[in-house]
Short mmCIF file of C-alpha atoms in Angstrom, two decimals:
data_model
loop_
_atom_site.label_atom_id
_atom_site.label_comp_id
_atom_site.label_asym_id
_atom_site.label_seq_id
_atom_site.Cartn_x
_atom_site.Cartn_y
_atom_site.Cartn_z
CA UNK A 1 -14.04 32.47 29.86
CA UNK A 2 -12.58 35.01 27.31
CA UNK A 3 -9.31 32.72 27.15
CA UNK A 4 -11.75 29.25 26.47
CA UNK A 5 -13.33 31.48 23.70
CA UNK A 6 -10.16 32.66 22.00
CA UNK A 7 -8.73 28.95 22.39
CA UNK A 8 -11.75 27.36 20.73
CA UNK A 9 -11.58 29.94 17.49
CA UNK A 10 -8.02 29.15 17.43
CA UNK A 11 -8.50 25.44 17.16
CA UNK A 12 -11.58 26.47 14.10
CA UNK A 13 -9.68 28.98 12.16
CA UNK A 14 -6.47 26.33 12.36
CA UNK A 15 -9.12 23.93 10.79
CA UNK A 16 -10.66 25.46 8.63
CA UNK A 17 -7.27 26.89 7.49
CA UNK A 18 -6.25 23.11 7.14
CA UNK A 19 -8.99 21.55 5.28
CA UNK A 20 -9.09 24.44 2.97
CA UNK A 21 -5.26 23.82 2.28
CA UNK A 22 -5.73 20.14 1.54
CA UNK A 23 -8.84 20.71 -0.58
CA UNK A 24 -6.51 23.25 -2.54
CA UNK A 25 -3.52 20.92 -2.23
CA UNK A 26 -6.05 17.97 -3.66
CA UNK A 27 -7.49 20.77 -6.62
CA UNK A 28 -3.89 21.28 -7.77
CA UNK A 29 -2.69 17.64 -7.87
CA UNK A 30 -6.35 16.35 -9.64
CA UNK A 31 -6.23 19.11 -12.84
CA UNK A 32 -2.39 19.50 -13.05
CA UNK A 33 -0.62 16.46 -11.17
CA UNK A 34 0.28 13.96 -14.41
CA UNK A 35 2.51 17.59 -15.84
CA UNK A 36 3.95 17.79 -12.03
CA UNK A 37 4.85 14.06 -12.07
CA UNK A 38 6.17 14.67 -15.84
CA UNK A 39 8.59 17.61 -14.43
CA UNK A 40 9.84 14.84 -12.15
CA UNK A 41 13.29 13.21 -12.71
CA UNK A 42 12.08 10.08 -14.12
CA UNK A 43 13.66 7.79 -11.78
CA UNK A 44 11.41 9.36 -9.07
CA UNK A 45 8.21 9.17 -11.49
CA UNK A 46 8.45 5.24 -11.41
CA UNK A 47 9.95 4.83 -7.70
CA UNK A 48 13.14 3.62 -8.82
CA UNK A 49 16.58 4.77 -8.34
CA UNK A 50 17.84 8.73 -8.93
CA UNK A 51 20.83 9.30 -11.26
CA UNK A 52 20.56 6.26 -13.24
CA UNK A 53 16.91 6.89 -15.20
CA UNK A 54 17.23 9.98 -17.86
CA UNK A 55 15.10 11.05 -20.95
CA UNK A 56 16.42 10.84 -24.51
CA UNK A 57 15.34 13.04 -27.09
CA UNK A 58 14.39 10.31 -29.23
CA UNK A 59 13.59 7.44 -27.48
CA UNK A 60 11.64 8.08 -24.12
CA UNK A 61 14.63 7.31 -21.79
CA UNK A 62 17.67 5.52 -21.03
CA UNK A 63 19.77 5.04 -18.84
CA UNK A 64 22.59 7.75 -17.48
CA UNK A 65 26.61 6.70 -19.19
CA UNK A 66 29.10 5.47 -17.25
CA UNK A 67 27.32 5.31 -13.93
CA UNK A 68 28.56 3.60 -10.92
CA UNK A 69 26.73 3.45 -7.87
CA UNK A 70 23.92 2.28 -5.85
CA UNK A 71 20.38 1.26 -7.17
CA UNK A 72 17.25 0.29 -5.74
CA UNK A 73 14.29 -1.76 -5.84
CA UNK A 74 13.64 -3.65 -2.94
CA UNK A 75 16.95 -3.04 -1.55
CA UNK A 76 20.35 -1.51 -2.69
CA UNK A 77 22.50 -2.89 -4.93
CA UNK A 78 25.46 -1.97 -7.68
CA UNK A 79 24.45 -0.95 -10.75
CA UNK A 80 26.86 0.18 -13.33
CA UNK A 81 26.31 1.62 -17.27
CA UNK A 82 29.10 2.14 -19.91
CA UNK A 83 29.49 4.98 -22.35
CA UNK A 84 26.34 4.58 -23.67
CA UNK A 85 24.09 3.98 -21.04
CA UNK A 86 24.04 -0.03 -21.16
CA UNK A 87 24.03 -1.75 -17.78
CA UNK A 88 27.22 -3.60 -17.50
CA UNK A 89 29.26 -5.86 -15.11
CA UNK A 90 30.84 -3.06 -12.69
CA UNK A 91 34.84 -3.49 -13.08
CA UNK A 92 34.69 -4.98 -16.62
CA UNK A 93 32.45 -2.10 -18.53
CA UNK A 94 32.45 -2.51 -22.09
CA UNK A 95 32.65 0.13 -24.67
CA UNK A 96 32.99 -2.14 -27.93
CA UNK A 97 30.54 -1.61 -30.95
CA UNK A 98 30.90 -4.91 -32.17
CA UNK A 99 28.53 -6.92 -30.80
CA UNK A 100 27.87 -10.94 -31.23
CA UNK A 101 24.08 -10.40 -29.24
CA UNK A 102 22.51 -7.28 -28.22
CA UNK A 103 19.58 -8.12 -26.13
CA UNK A 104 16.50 -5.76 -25.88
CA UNK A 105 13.77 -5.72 -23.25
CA UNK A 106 12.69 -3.91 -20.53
CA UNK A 107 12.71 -4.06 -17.15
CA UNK A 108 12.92 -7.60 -16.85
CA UNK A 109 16.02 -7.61 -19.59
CA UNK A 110 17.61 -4.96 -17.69
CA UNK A 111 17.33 -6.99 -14.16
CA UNK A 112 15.29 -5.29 -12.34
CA UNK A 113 16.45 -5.02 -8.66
CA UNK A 114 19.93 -7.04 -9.16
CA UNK A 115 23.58 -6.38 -10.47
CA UNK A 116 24.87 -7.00 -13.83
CA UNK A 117 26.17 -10.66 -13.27
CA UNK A 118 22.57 -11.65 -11.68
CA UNK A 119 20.65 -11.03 -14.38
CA UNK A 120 19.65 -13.12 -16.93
CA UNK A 121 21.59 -11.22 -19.71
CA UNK A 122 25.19 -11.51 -17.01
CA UNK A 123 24.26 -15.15 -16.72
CA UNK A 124 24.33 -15.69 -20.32
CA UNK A 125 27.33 -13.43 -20.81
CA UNK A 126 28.81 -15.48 -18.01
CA UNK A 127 28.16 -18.47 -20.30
CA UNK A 128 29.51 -17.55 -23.16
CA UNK A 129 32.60 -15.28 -22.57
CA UNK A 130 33.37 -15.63 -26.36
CA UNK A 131 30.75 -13.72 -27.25
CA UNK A 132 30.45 -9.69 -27.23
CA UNK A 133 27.08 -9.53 -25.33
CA UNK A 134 25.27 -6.58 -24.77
CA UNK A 135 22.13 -5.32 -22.59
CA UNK A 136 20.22 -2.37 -24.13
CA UNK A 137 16.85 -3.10 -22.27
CA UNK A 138 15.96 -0.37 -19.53
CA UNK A 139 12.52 -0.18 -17.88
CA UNK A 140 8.99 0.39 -19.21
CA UNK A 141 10.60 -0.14 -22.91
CA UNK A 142 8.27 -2.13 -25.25
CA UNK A 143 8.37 -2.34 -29.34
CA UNK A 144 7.75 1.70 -30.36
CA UNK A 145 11.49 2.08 -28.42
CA UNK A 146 12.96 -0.87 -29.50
CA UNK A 147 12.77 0.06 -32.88
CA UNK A 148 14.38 3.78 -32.23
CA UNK A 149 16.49 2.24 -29.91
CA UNK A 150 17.90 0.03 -32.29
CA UNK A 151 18.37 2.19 -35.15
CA UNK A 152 20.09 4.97 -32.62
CA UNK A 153 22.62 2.18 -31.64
CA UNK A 154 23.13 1.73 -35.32
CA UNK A 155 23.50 5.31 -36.30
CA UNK A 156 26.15 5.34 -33.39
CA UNK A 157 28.72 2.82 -35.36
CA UNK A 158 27.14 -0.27 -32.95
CA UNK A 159 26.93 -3.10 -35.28
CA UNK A 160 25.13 -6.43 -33.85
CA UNK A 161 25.54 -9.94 -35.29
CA UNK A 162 22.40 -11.21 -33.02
CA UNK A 163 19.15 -9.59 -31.61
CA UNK A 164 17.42 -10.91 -29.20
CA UNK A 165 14.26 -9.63 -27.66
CA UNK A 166 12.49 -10.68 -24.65
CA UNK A 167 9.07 -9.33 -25.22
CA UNK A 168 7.07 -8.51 -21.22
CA UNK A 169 3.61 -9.32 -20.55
CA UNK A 170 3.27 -5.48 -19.89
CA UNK A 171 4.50 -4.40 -23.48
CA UNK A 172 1.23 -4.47 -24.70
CA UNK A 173 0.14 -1.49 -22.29
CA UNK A 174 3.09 0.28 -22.71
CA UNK A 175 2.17 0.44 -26.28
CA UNK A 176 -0.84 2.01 -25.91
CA UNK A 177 0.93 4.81 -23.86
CA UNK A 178 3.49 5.86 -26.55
CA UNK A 179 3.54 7.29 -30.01
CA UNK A 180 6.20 7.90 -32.53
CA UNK A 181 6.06 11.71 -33.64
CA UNK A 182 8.42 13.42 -35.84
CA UNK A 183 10.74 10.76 -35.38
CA UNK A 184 10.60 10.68 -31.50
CA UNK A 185 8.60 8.82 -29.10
CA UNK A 186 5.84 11.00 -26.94
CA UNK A 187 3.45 10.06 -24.17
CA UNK A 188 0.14 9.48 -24.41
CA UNK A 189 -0.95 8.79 -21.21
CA UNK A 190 -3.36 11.14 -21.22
CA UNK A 191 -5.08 9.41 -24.08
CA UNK A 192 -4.98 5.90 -22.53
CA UNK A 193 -7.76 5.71 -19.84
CA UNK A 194 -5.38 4.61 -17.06
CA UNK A 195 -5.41 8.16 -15.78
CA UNK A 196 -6.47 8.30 -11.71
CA UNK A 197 -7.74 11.00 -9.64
CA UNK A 198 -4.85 12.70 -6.93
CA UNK A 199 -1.99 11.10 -9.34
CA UNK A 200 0.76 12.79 -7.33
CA UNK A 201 -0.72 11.75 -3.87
CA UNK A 202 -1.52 8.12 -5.12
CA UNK A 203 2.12 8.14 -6.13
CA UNK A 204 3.28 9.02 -3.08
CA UNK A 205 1.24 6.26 -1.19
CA UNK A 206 2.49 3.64 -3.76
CA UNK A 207 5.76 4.65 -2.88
CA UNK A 208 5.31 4.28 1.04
CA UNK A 209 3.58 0.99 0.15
CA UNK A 210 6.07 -0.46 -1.24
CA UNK A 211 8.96 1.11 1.32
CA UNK A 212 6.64 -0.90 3.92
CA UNK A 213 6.67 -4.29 2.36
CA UNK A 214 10.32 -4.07 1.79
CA UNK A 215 11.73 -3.37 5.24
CA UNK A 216 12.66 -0.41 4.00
CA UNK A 217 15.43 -1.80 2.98
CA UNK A 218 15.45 -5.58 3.69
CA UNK A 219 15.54 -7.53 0.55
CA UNK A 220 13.10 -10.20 0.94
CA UNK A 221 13.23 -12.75 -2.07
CA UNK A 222 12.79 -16.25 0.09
CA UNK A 223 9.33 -17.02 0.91
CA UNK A 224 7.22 -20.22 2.18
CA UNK A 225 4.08 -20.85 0.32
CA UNK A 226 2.17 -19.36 3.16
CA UNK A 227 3.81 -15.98 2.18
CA UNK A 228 1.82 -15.34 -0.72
CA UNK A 229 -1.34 -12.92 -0.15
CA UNK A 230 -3.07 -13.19 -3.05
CA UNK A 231 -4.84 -10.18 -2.13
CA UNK A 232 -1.88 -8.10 -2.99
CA UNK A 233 -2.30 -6.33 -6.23
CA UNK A 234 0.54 -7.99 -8.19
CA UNK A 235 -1.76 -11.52 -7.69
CA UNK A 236 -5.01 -10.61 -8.09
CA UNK A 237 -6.81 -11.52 -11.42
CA UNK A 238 -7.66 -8.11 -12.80
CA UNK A 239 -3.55 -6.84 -11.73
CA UNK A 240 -2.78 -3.92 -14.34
CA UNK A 241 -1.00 -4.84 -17.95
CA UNK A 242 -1.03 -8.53 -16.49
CA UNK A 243 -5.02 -9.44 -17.35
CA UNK A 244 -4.37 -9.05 -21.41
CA UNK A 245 -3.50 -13.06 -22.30
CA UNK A 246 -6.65 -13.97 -20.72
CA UNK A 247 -9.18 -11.47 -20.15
CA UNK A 248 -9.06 -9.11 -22.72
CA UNK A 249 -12.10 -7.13 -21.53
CA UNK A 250 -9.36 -4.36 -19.91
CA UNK A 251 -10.31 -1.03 -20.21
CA UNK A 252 -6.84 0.51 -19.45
CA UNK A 253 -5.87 0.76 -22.88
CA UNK A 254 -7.24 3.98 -24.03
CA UNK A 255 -8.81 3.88 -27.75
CA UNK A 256 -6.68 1.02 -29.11
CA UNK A 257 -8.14 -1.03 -26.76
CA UNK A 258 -6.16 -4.66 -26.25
CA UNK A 259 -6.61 -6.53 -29.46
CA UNK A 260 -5.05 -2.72 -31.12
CA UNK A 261 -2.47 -2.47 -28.70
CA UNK A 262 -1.54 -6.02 -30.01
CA UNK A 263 -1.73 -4.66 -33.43
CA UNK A 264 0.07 -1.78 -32.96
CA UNK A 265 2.79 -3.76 -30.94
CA UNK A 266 3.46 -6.03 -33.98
CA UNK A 267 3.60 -3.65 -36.58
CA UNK A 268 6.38 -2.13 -34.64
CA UNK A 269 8.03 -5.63 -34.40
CA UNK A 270 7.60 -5.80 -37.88
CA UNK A 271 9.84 -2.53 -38.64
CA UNK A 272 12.21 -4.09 -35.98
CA UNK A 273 12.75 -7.24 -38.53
CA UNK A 274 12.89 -4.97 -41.10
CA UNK A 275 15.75 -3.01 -39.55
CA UNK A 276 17.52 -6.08 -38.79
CA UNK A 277 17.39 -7.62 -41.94
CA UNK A 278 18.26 -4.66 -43.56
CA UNK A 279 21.65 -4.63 -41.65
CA UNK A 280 22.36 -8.79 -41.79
CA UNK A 281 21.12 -9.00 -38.20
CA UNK A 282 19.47 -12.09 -36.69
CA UNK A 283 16.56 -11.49 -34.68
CA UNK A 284 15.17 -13.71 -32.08
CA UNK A 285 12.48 -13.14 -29.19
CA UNK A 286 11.67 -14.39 -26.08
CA UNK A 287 8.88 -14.78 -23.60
CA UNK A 288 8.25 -15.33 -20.25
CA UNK A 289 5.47 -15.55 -17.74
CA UNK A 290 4.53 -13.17 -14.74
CA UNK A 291 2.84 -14.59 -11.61
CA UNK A 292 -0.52 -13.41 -12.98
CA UNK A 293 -0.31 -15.92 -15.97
CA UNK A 294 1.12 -18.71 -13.57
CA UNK A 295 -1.82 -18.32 -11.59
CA UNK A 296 -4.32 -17.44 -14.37
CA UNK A 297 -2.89 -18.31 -17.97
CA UNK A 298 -2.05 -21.58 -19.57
CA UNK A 299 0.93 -22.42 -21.14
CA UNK A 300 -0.42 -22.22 -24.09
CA UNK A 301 -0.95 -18.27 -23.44
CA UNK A 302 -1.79 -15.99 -25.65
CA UNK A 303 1.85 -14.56 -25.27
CA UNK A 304 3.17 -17.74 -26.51
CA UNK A 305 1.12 -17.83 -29.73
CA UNK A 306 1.38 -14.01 -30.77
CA UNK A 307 5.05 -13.64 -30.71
CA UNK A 308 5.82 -17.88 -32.00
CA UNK A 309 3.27 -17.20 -35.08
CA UNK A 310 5.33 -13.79 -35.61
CA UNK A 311 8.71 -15.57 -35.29
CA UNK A 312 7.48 -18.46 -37.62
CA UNK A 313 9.49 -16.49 -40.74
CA UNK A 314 11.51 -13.94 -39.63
CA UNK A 315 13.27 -15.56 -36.25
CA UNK A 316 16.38 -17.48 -35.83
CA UNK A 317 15.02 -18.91 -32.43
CA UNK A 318 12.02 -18.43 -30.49
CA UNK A 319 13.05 -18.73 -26.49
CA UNK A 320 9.88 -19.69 -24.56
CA UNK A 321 9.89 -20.14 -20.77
CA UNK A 322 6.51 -20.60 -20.16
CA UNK A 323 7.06 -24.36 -20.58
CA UNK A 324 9.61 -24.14 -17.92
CA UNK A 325 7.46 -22.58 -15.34
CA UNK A 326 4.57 -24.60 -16.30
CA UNK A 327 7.01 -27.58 -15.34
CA UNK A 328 7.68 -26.11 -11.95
CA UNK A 329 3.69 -26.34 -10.93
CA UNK A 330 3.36 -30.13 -11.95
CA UNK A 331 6.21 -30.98 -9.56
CA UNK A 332 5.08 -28.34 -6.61
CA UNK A 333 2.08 -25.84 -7.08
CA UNK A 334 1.85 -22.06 -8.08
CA UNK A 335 2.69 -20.54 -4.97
CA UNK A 336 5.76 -22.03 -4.55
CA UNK A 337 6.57 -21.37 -7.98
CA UNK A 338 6.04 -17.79 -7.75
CA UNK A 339 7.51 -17.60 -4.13
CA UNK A 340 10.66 -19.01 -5.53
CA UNK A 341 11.19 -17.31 -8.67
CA UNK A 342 9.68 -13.40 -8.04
CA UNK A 343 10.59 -11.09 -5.85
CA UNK A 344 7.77 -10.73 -3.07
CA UNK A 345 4.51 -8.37 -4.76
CA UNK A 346 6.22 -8.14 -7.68
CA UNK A 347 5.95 -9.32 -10.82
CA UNK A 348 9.95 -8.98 -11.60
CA UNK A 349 11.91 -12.23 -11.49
CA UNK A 350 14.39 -12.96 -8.20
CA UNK A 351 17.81 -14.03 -9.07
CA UNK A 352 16.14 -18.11 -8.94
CA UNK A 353 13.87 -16.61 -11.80
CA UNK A 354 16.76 -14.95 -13.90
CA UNK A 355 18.65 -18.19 -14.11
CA UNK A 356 15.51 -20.32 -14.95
CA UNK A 357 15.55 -17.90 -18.14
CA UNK A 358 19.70 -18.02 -18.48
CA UNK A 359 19.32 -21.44 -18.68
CA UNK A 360 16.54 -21.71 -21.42
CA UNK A 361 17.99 -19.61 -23.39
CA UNK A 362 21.92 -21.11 -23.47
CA UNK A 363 19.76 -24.66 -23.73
CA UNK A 364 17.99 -23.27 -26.80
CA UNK A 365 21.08 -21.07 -28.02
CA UNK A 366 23.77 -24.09 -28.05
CA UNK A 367 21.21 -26.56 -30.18
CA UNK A 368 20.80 -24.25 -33.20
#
């Protein structure tokens, strides 16, 4: 009877020891876990790849020099940098400062889940091997770091005939998360309303989500129609920094709201041109569609209009895809477009997607 009675206060006292633990462990990650996941390295703050992501003191972050090794997404692949922390075909890494077209962007620019020569950036570079091409987009960039960006390439010697920049759906909400002070970029995140309760726990589920729908390890970039559960996040209507070109009612934009986050994000294009034309550069930008405007937007999308009216004066070409894509649906329908051309959930193009954007761009490039 005694040993019953000592067994059952065990099994309370190991209870109550536990939910007291994770109420604590829940207390600490609600009040202090955005500084935790700031601490982080920030390749494991946005569940990508260790070693490669770094800060920069002036910029937000970059990406490490001279790295060779293995990245991830959805699966491994090789991912190299030169000198200066530009992704670059592994075995032919470029250090020269003269460059015929630097291209700025972010994640998409970069590539996103694919080497060098699968990208949209190696397929141009492919293209045109007489030209000194350069990739200086890295993830979650948007027009507040292309600007420093730019002029810290150009305080380093770099000198750039062309610019081109491919302007993301998301680099309107990226803009409401960063600010230019004393010369550097800073976060704001905690000024943008996109803040969530349990940040570091919601992280870590995000991260097992996505470990699940990959195989953990299994790339998985061809899909039938049937594939596409439009109840995952990445398609559903009111999908984070996707909504802005048609629903501008988002609240996850802090006190600019959208239409100042569109403000903001052209002013800073502005100084880009600026800089450029200051220095005899030629600037150009680019656009493309996620799945959320193939399923949502017209091609006619607001993305389209704000960054064409903006190039009217100041751009040598305006590259727009979302003609392309909007192609692709009259001759099949939206599922199979986005099936084809994005890697499964995710907004981030497949290596089908990166050459439907290689090849606008040498179409466009060759008749001007």
């Amino acid at each position: 009877m005694r040993m019953s009675w000592i067994k059952s206060k065990i099994v309370k006292e190991g209870l109550i020891i536990l939910v007291v633990s994770i109420a604590l462990l829940l207390l600490v990650d609600n009040f202090l876990g955005y500084a935790i996941l700031k601490q982080a390295p920030i390749s494991s703050r946005n569940n990508a790849e260790r070693g490669i992501r770094i800060s920069h003191p002036v910029y937000h972050h970059t990406l490490a020099a001279n790295f060779d090794g293995l990245a991830r997404n959805q699966a491994e692949y090789r991912f190299c940098t030169n000198a200066d922390g530009l992704k670059s075909k592994c075995g032919a890494v470029s250090n020269d400062k003269e460059i015929d077209i630097g291209f700025l962007g972010d994640s998409f620019t970069e590539g996103l889940g694919l080497p060098y020569e699968k990208t949209f950036v190696g397929l141009i570079a492919a293209n045109m091997p007489q030209k000194k091409i350069a990739n200086l987009g890295a993830v979650l960039y948007s027009p507040t770091i292309y600007y420093l960006k730019l002029k810290d390439f150009l305080d380093k010697g770099y000198k750039f005939k062309e610019l081109v920049v491919y302007i993301d759906i998301s680099d309107i909400s990226n803009e409401a998360n960063y600010a230019i002070v004393d010369g550097k970029v800073v976060d704001t995140i905690e000024n943008t309303g996109k803040q969530k309760m349990f940040p570091v726990v919601n992280f870590g589920l995000k991260g097992l989500k996505d470990r699940l729908r990959s195989g953990f390890g299994i790339m998985t970039t061809d899909f039938h129609e049937d594939h596409l559960d439009l109840t995952d996040p990445v398609y559903r209507r009111d999908f984070t920094s996707g909504t802005w070109t048609f629903d501008d009612s988002d609240k996850g934009y802090g006190k600019l709201g959208v239409k100042g986050s569109i403000d903001k994000s052209i002013a800073m294009m502005q100084k880009l041109y600026d800089l450029c034309k200051t220095n005899n550069i030629k600037l150009s930008i680019g656009v493309y569609p996620w799945p959320s405007q193939i399923l949502y937007d017209t091609e006619e999308s607001k993305q389209v209009i704000i960054w064409r009216d903006f190039c009217a004066d100041k751009c040598t070409n305006f590259y727009n895809s979302f003609p392309t894509f909007f192609d692709l649906i009259k001759s099949s329908n939206k599922k199979e477009v986005i099936n084809n051309n994005f890697f499964h959930g995710d907004m981030h193009f497949n290596e089908n997607g990166n050459k439907i954007i290689a090849a606008d761009f040498l179409s466009s490039y060759k008749s001007h």
